[in-house]
Amino acid sequence: QVQLVESGGGLVQPGGSLRLSCTASGSIFSTNVMGWYRQGPGKQRELVATMSSAGTTNYADSVKGRFTISRDNAKNTVYLQMIRVKPEDTAVYYCNAKMILSWGATNYWGQGTQVTVSS
């Protein structure tokens, strides 16, 4: 079992910055993808950014150039640096870890952290 612990959410003004972090513990496999998804009010959960253990990144078009994902493999921690945030970035942000196993893949999710962009 894998547990994901998130931190860093909160209230931020438009144009401001915020840094989210997520640390995974438990049965961590070296071959994995970690990242962030978000779900705004009345919307479906959507991908924000992911990063594989090899360093390959994937970003939603809406956050490219503003958000940066990074990870510390030794600490099993993934970060999301958010800059120039917009009101539409308001959502619950969920940490995700996808473990690639010989028989398939298993997804784990954090509890979510609220990010509110408002003046």
CSV table of C-alpha atoms in Angstrom, one decimal:
chain,number,residue,atom,x,y,z
A,1,GLN,CA,0.0,0.0,0.0
A,2,VAL,CA,1.1,3.5,-0.8
A,3,GLN,CA,0.2,6.6,1.2
A,4,LEU,CA,0.4,10.1,-0.2
A,5,VAL,CA,0.6,13.1,2.0
A,6,GLU,CA,0.0,16.6,0.5
A,7,SER,CA,0.7,20.0,1.8
A,8,GLY,CA,0.9,23.6,0.6
A,9,GLY,CA,-2.6,24.5,-0.4
A,10,GLY,CA,-4.3,27.6,0.7
A,11,LEU,CA,-5.6,31.0,-0.4
A,12,VAL,CA,-3.5,33.1,-2.8
A,13,GLN,CA,-4.2,36.2,-4.8
A,14,PRO,CA,-4.3,36.3,-8.6
A,15,GLY,CA,-0.8,36.6,-10.0
A,16,GLY,CA,0.7,35.1,-6.9
A,17,SER,CA,2.6,31.9,-6.3
A,18,LEU,CA,2.1,28.7,-4.4
A,19,ARG,CA,4.1,25.5,-3.9
A,20,LEU,CA,2.5,22.2,-3.3
A,21,SER,CA,4.3,19.1,-2.1
A,22,CYS,CA,3.4,15.4,-1.9
A,23,THR,CA,5.4,12.7,-0.2
A,24,ALA,CA,4.7,9.0,-0.9
A,25,SER,CA,5.4,6.3,1.6
A,26,GLY,CA,4.9,2.6,1.7
A,27,SER,CA,5.5,0.1,-1.1
A,28,ILE,CA,7.2,2.4,-3.6
A,29,PHE,CA,8.4,1.0,-6.9
A,30,SER,CA,11.2,2.7,-8.8
A,31,THR,CA,9.2,2.6,-12.0
A,32,ASN,CA,6.4,5.1,-11.4
A,33,VAL,CA,4.8,8.3,-12.4
A,34,MET,CA,3.8,11.0,-9.9
A,35,GLY,CA,1.9,14.1,-10.5
A,36,TRP,CA,-1.0,16.4,-9.8
A,37,TYR,CA,-4.6,16.5,-10.9
A,38,ARG,CA,-7.3,19.0,-10.0
A,39,GLN,CA,-11.0,19.3,-9.8
A,40,GLY,CA,-12.8,22.6,-9.8
A,41,PRO,CA,-16.4,23.2,-8.7
A,42,GLY,CA,-18.8,21.4,-11.1
A,43,LYS,CA,-15.9,20.1,-13.2
A,44,GLN,CA,-14.3,16.8,-13.9
A,45,ARG,CA,-10.9,15.9,-12.4
A,46,GLU,CA,-8.2,16.9,-14.9
A,47,LEU,CA,-4.5,16.4,-15.3
A,48,VAL,CA,-2.3,19.2,-14.3
A,49,ALA,CA,1.2,17.8,-14.6
A,50,THR,CA,3.0,14.5,-14.2
A,51,MET,CA,6.6,13.4,-14.0
A,52,SER,CA,8.1,9.9,-14.4
A,53,SER,CA,10.9,8.6,-12.3
A,54,ALA,CA,13.1,9.0,-15.4
A,55,GLY,CA,12.2,12.7,-15.6
A,56,THR,CA,9.7,12.8,-18.4
A,57,THR,CA,7.1,15.5,-17.8
A,58,ASN,CA,3.6,16.1,-19.1
A,59,TYR,CA,1.6,19.4,-18.6
A,60,ALA,CA,-1.9,20.5,-19.3
A,61,ASP,CA,-2.0,23.2,-21.9
A,62,SER,CA,-3.7,25.5,-19.4
A,63,VAL,CA,-0.7,25.5,-17.0
A,64,LYS,CA,2.2,25.4,-19.4
A,65,GLY,CA,4.7,28.2,-18.6
A,66,ARG,CA,3.1,28.9,-15.2
A,67,PHE,CA,3.4,25.6,-13.3
A,68,THR,CA,6.5,23.5,-12.9
A,69,ILE,CA,6.5,19.9,-11.6
A,70,SER,CA,9.6,18.5,-10.0
A,71,ARG,CA,10.5,15.5,-7.8
A,72,ASP,CA,13.0,14.2,-5.4
A,73,ASN,CA,13.2,10.5,-6.1
A,74,ALA,CA,15.3,9.9,-3.0
A,75,LYS,CA,12.5,11.4,-0.8
A,76,ASN,CA,9.7,10.1,-3.0
A,77,THR,CA,8.4,13.6,-3.1
A,78,VAL,CA,6.8,15.5,-5.9
A,79,TYR,CA,6.3,19.3,-6.0
A,80,LEU,CA,4.2,21.7,-8.0
A,81,GLN,CA,5.5,25.2,-8.2
A,82,MET,CA,2.6,27.4,-9.2
A,83,ILE,CA,3.3,31.0,-10.4
A,84,ARG,CA,1.1,33.7,-12.0
A,85,VAL,CA,-2.0,31.8,-10.7
A,86,LYS,CA,-5.4,32.7,-12.0
A,87,PRO,CA,-8.9,32.4,-10.5
A,88,GLU,CA,-9.6,29.4,-12.8
A,89,ASP,CA,-6.8,27.6,-11.1
A,90,THR,CA,-9.1,27.3,-8.1
A,91,ALA,CA,-9.6,23.6,-7.4
A,92,VAL,CA,-8.9,20.8,-5.1
A,93,TYR,CA,-5.5,19.5,-6.1
A,94,TYR,CA,-4.8,15.8,-5.8
A,95,CYS,CA,-1.5,14.1,-5.7
A,96,ASN,CA,-1.2,10.9,-7.8
A,97,ALA,CA,1.3,8.1,-7.9
A,98,LYS,CA,1.1,5.4,-10.6
A,99,MET,CA,3.1,2.3,-9.9
A,100,ILE,CA,4.1,0.3,-13.0
A,101,LEU,CA,4.1,-3.4,-12.1
A,102,SER,CA,4.8,-6.5,-14.1
A,103,TRP,CA,1.1,-7.3,-14.2
A,104,GLY,CA,-0.1,-3.8,-14.9
A,105,ALA,CA,-0.3,-0.4,-13.1
A,106,THR,CA,-1.8,0.7,-9.8
A,107,ASN,CA,-2.9,4.2,-9.0
A,108,TYR,CA,-2.8,5.9,-5.6
A,109,TRP,CA,-4.3,9.2,-4.6
A,110,GLY,CA,-3.8,11.8,-1.9
A,111,GLN,CA,-6.7,13.3,0.0
A,112,GLY,CA,-6.5,16.5,-1.9
A,113,THR,CA,-5.6,20.1,-0.9
A,114,GLN,CA,-7.7,23.1,-1.7
A,115,VAL,CA,-6.2,25.9,-3.7
A,116,THR,CA,-8.2,29.1,-3.9
A,117,VAL,CA,-7.2,32.0,-6.1
A,118,SER,CA,-9.1,35.1,-5.1
A,119,SER,CA,-8.5,38.7,-4.2
